[in-house]
CSV table of C-alpha atoms in Angstrom, one decimal:
chain,number,residue,atom,x,y,z
A,15,MET,CA,-61.3,58.6,-38.0
A,16,SER,CA,-60.8,58.5,-34.2
A,17,GLN,CA,-57.5,57.3,-32.9
A,18,LYS,CA,-57.5,53.7,-31.5
A,19,LEU,CA,-57.4,53.4,-27.7
A,20,PRO,CA,-54.0,52.3,-26.4
A,21,PHE,CA,-53.3,48.9,-24.8
A,22,ILE,CA,-52.7,49.1,-21.1
A,23,PHE,CA,-50.3,46.5,-19.5
A,24,HIS,CA,-49.6,45.8,-15.9
A,25,ASN,CA,-46.2,44.7,-14.6
A,26,LEU,CA,-44.1,45.9,-17.6
A,27,GLN,CA,-41.0,44.9,-15.7
A,28,ASP,CA,-42.0,41.3,-16.2
A,29,SER,CA,-40.3,40.0,-19.4
A,30,GLN,CA,-43.4,38.0,-20.4
A,31,VAL,CA,-45.7,41.0,-20.1
A,32,PHE,CA,-43.2,43.2,-21.8
A,33,ALA,CA,-42.9,40.7,-24.7
A,34,LEU,CA,-46.7,40.9,-25.3
A,35,ALA,CA,-46.5,44.7,-25.1
A,36,GLN,CA,-43.9,44.6,-27.9
A,37,ALA,CA,-46.3,42.4,-29.9
A,38,ALA,CA,-49.0,45.1,-29.5
A,39,GLY,CA,-46.5,47.7,-30.6
A,40,ARG,CA,-45.6,45.7,-33.7
A,41,ALA,CA,-49.3,45.6,-34.5
A,42,ASN,CA,-49.2,49.4,-34.5
A,43,TYR,CA,-51.1,49.9,-31.3
A,44,ASP,CA,-50.1,52.6,-28.8
A,45,VAL,CA,-48.7,50.8,-25.7
A,46,GLN,CA,-48.9,52.1,-22.1
A,47,GLY,CA,-48.7,50.5,-18.7
A,48,PHE,CA,-47.6,50.2,-15.1
A,49,ILE,CA,-44.2,49.4,-13.7
A,50,GLU,CA,-42.9,48.9,-10.2
A,51,ASP,CA,-39.5,50.7,-10.5
A,52,ILE,CA,-38.1,52.2,-13.7
A,53,LYS,CA,-34.6,52.3,-12.4
A,54,SER,CA,-34.3,48.5,-12.1
A,55,THR,CA,-36.1,47.9,-15.4
A,56,PRO,CA,-34.5,50.2,-18.1
A,57,TRP,CA,-35.9,48.3,-21.0
A,58,VAL,CA,-39.3,49.9,-20.4
A,59,LYS,CA,-37.9,53.4,-20.6
A,60,LYS,CA,-35.8,52.6,-23.7
A,61,SER,CA,-38.4,50.7,-25.6
A,62,THR,CA,-39.6,52.2,-28.9
A,63,TYR,CA,-43.1,50.9,-28.2
A,64,ILE,CA,-43.9,52.2,-24.8
A,65,SER,CA,-45.4,55.7,-25.0
A,66,GLN,CA,-46.3,56.2,-21.4
A,67,TYR,CA,-45.7,54.4,-18.0
A,68,ALA,CA,-46.6,55.0,-14.4
A,69,GLU,CA,-44.7,53.7,-11.4
A,70,MET,CA,-46.9,52.0,-8.8
A,71,PRO,CA,-46.7,49.0,-6.4
A,72,ASN,CA,-47.4,45.6,-7.8
A,73,LEU,CA,-50.6,43.9,-6.9
A,74,GLY,CA,-49.5,41.6,-4.1
A,75,ALA,CA,-47.6,44.4,-2.4
A,76,VAL,CA,-50.9,46.3,-1.8
A,77,ASN,CA,-54.5,45.2,-1.6
A,78,LYS,CA,-56.8,45.3,-4.6
A,79,GLY,CA,-58.6,48.5,-3.5
A,80,VAL,CA,-55.3,50.4,-3.2
A,81,TYR,CA,-54.2,49.0,-6.6
A,82,ALA,CA,-57.4,50.2,-8.2
A,83,LEU,CA,-56.9,53.7,-6.8
A,84,ASN,CA,-53.4,53.7,-8.2
A,85,ILE,CA,-54.8,53.0,-11.6
A,86,LYS,CA,-57.2,55.9,-11.2
A,87,LYS,CA,-54.2,58.1,-10.1
A,88,ALA,CA,-52.2,57.1,-13.3
A,89,ASN,CA,-55.1,58.5,-15.4
A,90,MET,CA,-54.5,56.0,-18.2
A,91,HIS,CA,-57.4,55.0,-20.4
A,92,GLY,CA,-57.4,52.0,-22.7
A,93,VAL,CA,-57.8,48.3,-23.3
A,94,PHE,CA,-56.5,46.5,-20.2
A,95,VAL,CA,-54.8,43.1,-20.7
A,96,PRO,CA,-54.6,40.5,-17.9
A,97,LEU,CA,-51.5,38.2,-17.9
A,98,VAL,CA,-51.4,37.0,-14.3
A,99,ASP,CA,-54.1,35.5,-12.1
A,100,ASP,CA,-54.3,38.2,-9.4
A,101,ILE,CA,-54.8,40.9,-12.1
A,102,ALA,CA,-57.5,38.8,-13.7
A,103,GLU,CA,-59.2,38.4,-10.3
A,104,LEU,CA,-59.0,42.2,-9.7
A,105,MET,CA,-60.7,42.8,-13.1
A,106,ALA,CA,-63.4,40.4,-12.2
A,107,GLU,CA,-64.1,41.8,-8.7
A,108,TYR,CA,-63.7,45.5,-9.5
A,109,THR,CA,-65.2,45.5,-13.0
A,110,PRO,CA,-67.6,48.6,-12.5
A,111,LEU,CA,-64.9,50.6,-10.8
A,112,LEU,CA,-62.1,49.9,-13.3
A,113,ARG,CA,-64.5,50.7,-16.2
A,114,LYS,CA,-65.3,54.0,-14.4
A,115,TYR,CA,-61.6,54.7,-14.3
A,116,GLY,CA,-61.4,54.3,-18.1
A,117,MET,CA,-60.4,50.7,-18.6
A,118,ARG,CA,-61.9,48.6,-21.3
A,119,PHE,CA,-61.8,44.8,-20.9
A,120,LEU,CA,-63.7,41.5,-20.9
A,121,SER,CA,-63.9,39.4,-17.7
A,122,VAL,CA,-65.9,36.7,-16.2
A,123,HIS,CA,-67.7,37.0,-12.9
A,124,PRO,CA,-65.6,35.9,-9.8
A,125,SER,CA,-68.0,33.0,-9.2
A,126,GLN,CA,-67.1,31.7,-12.7
A,127,ILE,CA,-63.4,31.8,-11.9
A,128,GLU,CA,-64.1,29.8,-8.7
A,129,GLN,CA,-66.2,27.3,-10.6
A,130,SER,CA,-63.4,26.7,-13.1
A,131,ASN,CA,-61.3,25.0,-10.4
A,132,THR,CA,-60.9,21.3,-10.9
A,133,TYR,CA,-62.3,20.8,-7.4
A,134,TYR,CA,-65.7,22.1,-8.6
A,135,LEU,CA,-65.6,20.4,-11.9
A,136,GLN,CA,-65.5,16.8,-10.6
A,137,GLN,CA,-68.8,15.9,-12.2
A,138,TRP,CA,-67.9,17.2,-15.7
A,139,GLN,CA,-68.8,14.6,-18.3
A,140,GLY,CA,-67.1,16.1,-21.4
A,141,LYS,CA,-64.2,15.0,-23.4
A,142,LEU,CA,-61.7,16.5,-21.0
A,143,GLY,CA,-60.9,14.4,-17.9
A,144,ILE,CA,-60.9,16.1,-14.5
A,145,PRO,CA,-58.3,14.8,-12.1
A,146,GLN,CA,-59.6,14.2,-8.6
A,147,THR,CA,-58.9,17.3,-6.4
A,148,ALA,CA,-59.3,18.0,-2.8
A,149,TYR,CA,-58.4,20.7,-0.2
A,150,CYS,CA,-57.4,20.0,3.3
A,151,ASP,CA,-55.2,21.3,6.2
A,152,GLY,CA,-51.7,20.0,6.7
A,153,THR,CA,-52.7,17.3,9.3
A,154,GLN,CA,-55.0,15.7,6.7
A,155,LEU,CA,-52.6,15.5,3.8
A,156,LEU,CA,-51.7,11.8,3.9
A,157,GLU,CA,-55.3,10.7,4.5
A,158,THR,CA,-56.5,13.0,1.7
A,159,ALA,CA,-53.9,11.6,-0.7
A,160,LYS,CA,-54.9,8.0,0.1
A,161,ASN,CA,-58.5,8.9,-0.7
A,162,ILE,CA,-57.6,10.3,-4.0
A,163,GLY,CA,-55.1,7.5,-4.9
A,164,PHE,CA,-51.4,7.8,-5.7
A,165,PRO,CA,-49.6,9.2,-7.5
A,166,VAL,CA,-50.6,12.7,-6.3
A,167,ILE,CA,-49.3,16.2,-6.6
A,168,ILE,CA,-49.6,18.9,-3.9
A,169,LYS,CA,-50.2,22.3,-5.4
A,170,SER,CA,-50.2,24.5,-2.3
A,171,PHE,CA,-47.9,27.4,-3.1
A,172,ARG,CA,-46.1,28.9,-6.1
A,173,HIS,CA,-42.9,27.1,-7.0
A,174,GLY,CA,-43.8,24.5,-4.3
A,175,PHE,CA,-45.5,21.7,-6.3
A,176,ILE,CA,-44.3,18.3,-5.3
A,177,THR,CA,-45.4,14.7,-6.3
A,178,PHE,CA,-45.6,11.5,-4.4
A,179,ASP,CA,-45.8,8.0,-5.8
A,180,ASP,CA,-47.0,6.2,-2.7
A,181,ALA,CA,-47.9,6.8,1.0
A,182,ASN,CA,-44.6,5.7,2.5
A,183,THR,CA,-42.7,8.2,0.3
A,184,MET,CA,-45.0,10.9,1.4
A,185,GLN,CA,-44.8,10.1,5.1
A,186,ASN,CA,-41.0,10.0,4.9
A,187,TRP,CA,-40.8,13.3,3.2
A,188,PHE,CA,-43.0,14.9,5.8
A,189,ASN,CA,-40.8,13.5,8.6
A,190,ASN,CA,-37.7,15.0,6.9
A,191,ASN,CA,-39.1,18.4,6.0
A,192,PRO,CA,-40.7,19.8,9.2
A,193,ASN,CA,-40.4,23.4,7.8
A,194,TYR,CA,-42.8,22.7,4.9
A,195,PRO,CA,-45.7,25.2,5.3
A,196,PHE,CA,-48.3,22.8,6.7
A,197,HIS,CA,-50.2,25.7,8.1
A,198,LEU,CA,-51.4,26.6,4.5
A,199,VAL,CA,-54.5,25.2,3.0
A,200,GLN,CA,-53.3,22.3,0.9
A,201,ARG,CA,-54.5,21.4,-2.6
A,202,VAL,CA,-54.0,17.7,-3.4
A,203,GLN,CA,-54.7,16.5,-7.0
A,204,GLN,CA,-54.4,13.3,-8.8
A,205,TYR,CA,-51.1,13.4,-10.7
A,206,ILE,CA,-51.1,12.6,-14.4
A,207,SER,CA,-47.8,10.9,-15.1
A,208,GLY,CA,-45.9,11.3,-18.3
A,209,GLU,CA,-43.2,13.4,-20.0
A,210,THR,CA,-43.4,17.1,-20.4
A,211,ASN,CA,-44.3,16.8,-24.1
A,212,ARG,CA,-47.6,15.2,-23.1
A,213,MET,CA,-48.6,18.6,-21.8
A,214,ALA,CA,-50.4,21.1,-24.0
A,215,SER,CA,-52.3,24.3,-23.6
A,216,VAL,CA,-55.3,26.0,-25.3
A,217,GLN,CA,-55.5,29.8,-25.4
A,218,LEU,CA,-59.0,31.0,-26.0
A,219,LEU,CA,-60.8,34.4,-26.3
A,220,PHE,CA,-64.6,34.6,-25.8
A,221,ASP,CA,-66.7,37.6,-26.6
A,222,GLU,CA,-69.4,39.0,-24.2
A,223,ASN,CA,-71.9,36.5,-25.6
A,224,SER,CA,-69.6,33.6,-24.6
A,225,ARG,CA,-68.7,32.9,-28.3
A,226,PRO,CA,-65.2,31.6,-28.8
A,227,VAL,CA,-63.7,34.0,-31.4
A,228,ARG,CA,-60.0,33.1,-31.3
A,229,GLY,CA,-57.9,30.2,-30.2
A,230,PHE,CA,-54.4,28.7,-30.2
A,231,THR,CA,-53.0,25.3,-29.2
A,232,THR,CA,-49.4,24.5,-28.3
A,233,ARG,CA,-47.4,21.6,-27.0
A,234,ARG,CA,-44.8,22.1,-24.3
A,235,ILE,CA,-41.2,21.1,-24.8
A,236,ARG,CA,-39.6,22.2,-21.5
A,237,VAL,CA,-40.8,23.7,-18.2
A,238,SER,CA,-38.8,25.5,-15.6
A,239,GLN,CA,-37.3,23.7,-12.6
A,240,THR,CA,-39.0,24.7,-9.3
A,241,MET,CA,-38.3,23.9,-5.7
A,242,TYR,CA,-39.4,20.3,-5.9
A,243,GLY,CA,-39.2,19.4,-9.6
A,244,PRO,CA,-40.0,20.4,-13.2
A,245,PHE,CA,-43.5,21.8,-12.5
A,246,GLY,CA,-42.9,25.5,-13.4
A,247,GLU,CA,-43.8,27.7,-16.3
A,248,THR,CA,-43.3,26.9,-19.9
A,249,ILE,CA,-39.8,27.9,-21.1
A,250,ALA,CA,-40.0,26.1,-24.5
A,251,ALA,CA,-42.9,25.1,-26.7
A,252,LYS,CA,-44.0,24.5,-30.3
A,253,ALA,CA,-47.2,25.7,-32.0
A,254,GLU,CA,-49.2,22.6,-32.8
A,255,TRP,CA,-52.8,22.4,-33.9
A,256,ILE,CA,-54.6,19.9,-31.6
A,257,PRO,CA,-58.2,20.0,-32.7
A,258,GLU,CA,-59.6,17.4,-30.1
A,259,LEU,CA,-58.1,19.4,-27.3
A,260,TYR,CA,-59.3,22.7,-28.7
A,261,HIS,CA,-62.9,21.7,-29.1
A,262,ALA,CA,-62.9,19.9,-25.7
A,263,ALA,CA,-61.7,23.1,-24.0
A,264,ILE,CA,-64.3,25.2,-25.8
A,265,ALA,CA,-67.1,22.8,-24.7
A,266,LEU,CA,-66.1,23.1,-21.1
A,267,LEU,CA,-65.7,26.9,-21.0
A,268,SER,CA,-68.9,27.5,-23.0
A,269,GLU,CA,-70.7,25.5,-20.3
A,270,LEU,CA,-69.3,28.0,-17.8
A,271,ASN,CA,-70.5,31.0,-20.0
A,272,TRP,CA,-67.0,32.3,-20.2
A,273,GLN,CA,-66.0,35.8,-21.3
A,274,GLY,CA,-62.6,37.1,-22.1
A,275,PHE,CA,-59.3,35.2,-22.1
A,276,ALA,CA,-58.7,31.7,-20.7
A,277,GLU,CA,-55.6,29.4,-20.7
A,278,VAL,CA,-56.6,25.8,-20.4
A,279,GLU,CA,-53.6,23.6,-19.3
A,280,CYS,CA,-53.9,19.9,-20.0
A,281,LYS,CA,-51.9,16.7,-20.0
A,282,GLN,CA,-52.5,13.5,-22.0
A,283,ASP,CA,-52.7,10.4,-19.8
A,284,ALA,CA,-51.5,6.9,-20.7
A,285,SER,CA,-54.8,6.1,-22.5
A,286,GLY,CA,-54.4,9.1,-24.7
A,287,ARG,CA,-57.2,11.1,-23.0
A,288,TRP,CA,-56.6,14.8,-22.2
A,289,GLN,CA,-56.8,15.6,-18.5
A,290,LEU,CA,-57.4,19.2,-17.3
A,291,LEU,CA,-54.6,20.5,-15.0
A,292,GLU,CA,-56.0,24.0,-14.5
A,293,ILE,CA,-57.9,26.9,-16.1
A,294,ASN,CA,-56.3,30.4,-15.9
A,295,PRO,CA,-58.7,33.4,-16.5
A,296,ARG,CA,-56.2,35.3,-18.5
A,297,LEU,CA,-53.8,35.2,-21.4
A,298,SER,CA,-50.8,32.9,-21.0
A,299,GLY,CA,-47.5,34.4,-19.9
A,300,TRP,CA,-46.1,33.2,-23.2
A,301,ALA,CA,-48.9,34.8,-25.3
A,302,CYS,CA,-46.2,36.6,-27.3
A,303,PHE,CA,-45.5,33.2,-28.8
A,304,ALA,CA,-49.1,32.8,-29.9
A,305,GLU,CA,-49.1,36.2,-31.5
A,306,ALA,CA,-45.8,35.3,-33.3
A,307,ASP,CA,-47.6,32.3,-34.8
A,308,GLY,CA,-50.5,34.4,-36.0
A,309,ALA,CA,-53.1,33.8,-33.3
A,310,GLY,CA,-54.4,37.4,-33.5
A,311,PHE,CA,-55.5,37.7,-29.9
A,312,LEU,CA,-54.6,41.3,-29.4
A,313,GLN,CA,-56.4,42.6,-32.5
A,314,ALA,CA,-59.5,40.6,-31.7
A,315,TYR,CA,-59.5,41.6,-28.0
A,316,HIS,CA,-59.1,45.3,-28.9
A,317,HIS,CA,-62.0,45.0,-31.3
A,318,LEU,CA,-64.2,43.3,-28.8
A,319,CYS,CA,-63.5,46.0,-26.2
A,320,THR,CA,-63.9,49.0,-28.4
A,321,GLU,CA,-66.2,48.2,-31.4
A,322,ASP,CA,-69.9,47.4,-31.7
A,323,THR,CA,-69.6,44.7,-34.3
A,324,GLN,CA,-69.1,41.0,-33.7
A,325,LEU,CA,-66.2,38.9,-34.7
A,326,GLU,CA,-66.6,35.5,-36.4
A,327,PRO,CA,-65.1,32.5,-34.6
A,328,THR,CA,-61.9,31.4,-36.2
A,329,CYS,CA,-58.5,29.9,-35.4
A,330,LEU,CA,-55.7,31.8,-37.1
A,331,GLN,CA,-52.6,29.9,-35.9
A,332,ARG,CA,-50.1,28.7,-38.5
A,333,SER,CA,-48.5,26.0,-36.3
A,334,LYS,CA,-45.0,27.0,-37.6
A,335,THR,CA,-43.5,28.8,-34.6
A,336,THR,CA,-41.3,27.6,-31.8
A,337,TYR,CA,-40.8,29.3,-28.5
A,338,SER,CA,-37.7,29.4,-26.3
A,339,ARG,CA,-37.7,31.9,-23.4
A,340,MET,CA,-34.2,33.2,-23.6
A,341,ILE,CA,-35.1,36.6,-22.2
A,342,ALA,CA,-36.5,36.5,-18.7
A,343,SER,CA,-36.9,38.9,-15.8
A,344,THR,CA,-35.5,37.8,-12.4
A,345,MET,CA,-38.8,36.4,-11.4
A,346,HIS,CA,-38.7,33.8,-14.2
A,347,GLN,CA,-36.1,31.3,-15.5
A,348,PRO,CA,-34.6,31.6,-19.0
A,349,ASP,CA,-34.4,28.5,-21.2
A,350,TRP,CA,-30.8,27.9,-20.3
A,351,HIS,CA,-31.1,24.4,-21.8
A,352,ASN,CA,-31.2,26.0,-25.2
A,353,LEU,CA,-28.3,28.4,-24.7
A,354,SER,CA,-25.8,27.8,-27.5
A,355,TRP,CA,-23.9,29.7,-30.2
A,356,SER,CA,-26.6,28.6,-32.7
A,357,THR,CA,-29.3,30.1,-30.5
A,358,ILE,CA,-27.4,33.4,-30.1
A,359,LYS,CA,-27.0,33.5,-33.9
A,360,ALA,CA,-30.7,32.9,-34.4
A,361,MET,CA,-31.5,35.7,-32.0
A,362,TYR,CA,-29.3,38.2,-33.8
A,363,LYS,CA,-30.6,37.1,-37.2
A,364,HIS,CA,-34.2,37.4,-35.8
A,365,GLN,CA,-35.1,34.2,-37.6
A,366,ALA,CA,-38.7,33.8,-38.8
A,367,ASN,CA,-41.0,31.4,-36.9
A,368,THR,CA,-38.8,31.6,-33.8
A,369,CYS,CA,-39.9,33.5,-30.6
A,370,PHE,CA,-37.4,34.2,-27.8
A,371,GLY,CA,-39.7,36.3,-25.6
A,372,ALA,CA,-38.9,39.9,-25.1
A,373,TRP,CA,-36.5,40.1,-28.0
A,374,ASP,CA,-37.5,42.4,-30.9
A,375,LYS,CA,-35.4,43.5,-33.9
A,376,HIS,CA,-37.1,46.9,-33.9
A,377,ASP,CA,-36.5,47.5,-30.2
A,378,LYS,CA,-32.7,47.5,-30.1
A,379,ALA,CA,-32.2,49.7,-27.1
A,380,ALA,CA,-34.5,47.5,-25.0
A,381,ASN,CA,-32.7,44.4,-26.3
A,382,ARG,CA,-29.4,45.8,-25.1
A,383,ALA,CA,-30.9,46.4,-21.6
A,384,TRP,CA,-32.2,42.9,-21.5
A,385,LEU,CA,-28.8,41.5,-22.7
A,386,LYS,CA,-27.0,43.2,-19.9
A,387,LEU,CA,-29.4,41.6,-17.3
A,388,MET,CA,-29.1,38.2,-18.9
A,389,CYS,CA,-25.3,38.2,-19.1
A,390,LYS,CA,-25.2,39.2,-15.4
A,391,ARG,CA,-27.6,36.3,-14.6
A,392,PHE,CA,-25.6,33.8,-16.6
A,393,ILE,CA,-22.3,34.8,-15.0
A,394,THR,CA,-23.9,34.6,-11.5
A,395,LYS,CA,-25.4,31.2,-12.4
A,396,ASN,CA,-22.1,29.8,-13.5
């Protein structure tokens, strides 16, 4: 029997990517990947799961062509897993070349990624609502927001999301913040009001025939605080089966003839209808949480990329697991809100049905490396 191809992960210095790599290792797959600088991220070198790594610049520091050539230079061959948007876009745009270099993966066409934007989905008539969305330059922000109708959210750059309840508040804010990057293209979207726990996500995996083969739904508990408010990444969530959201997301992505992974982020409005916030063409950053709850994305994805037989559509989640991101690289925020002696005890007992991110009872040396970083961050924070 031939040996299974390894999983290949990008950005192993990222705690969320590393946590999913650990999940692949626990499932008895060989794990390899890329890292920016091993000296500053010792958990990769110390991990019991990582069999091989190659140092190379992150995508963002170099253009996509150079990144692809670095993949070729690394001479790694296996099943490539996307966990950030720019890597997913690279895979979509450079599919033939990356496959030539030995990468196996599923990806949609770049045009499908573009069409999944809420801007292009305004006429969708399915069960998911589509918030009004527009793009404009900085001088047209107020007029565009009025046309959409308040409240609105501006989603122009990472960590820079900001909401406005009315035109006067928006104008006053502009007057008092002349250094805001008005030169960027601005994305203005209808804001769906409500608490964080009205937000939920659907993770889906489609095969090459656009059949949904695995899925997972989760409700958010907390999100990280960014520059202008709590609009950041999920730092705490609970696995919850939400069938109406699951089937609505499948209907939309099936219409787009989706392939590979998708994360469909939604929020429930005051009437109870689920509204689409965005679609990401990749696994979620907290996919380790889905795997801990039994979603089975990794095994299914590996099968689709390496076997000739089809998988039957099924949802394997148990809806018993909670997630609290206590371990986080410097580019992410930990779930400080949940930091307590009871949490620390739970981490050291490795309690079932609880996921803390890149924290694994079989990866003790990596745990110690993370703990050193987290203690330093906590002391600096306080």
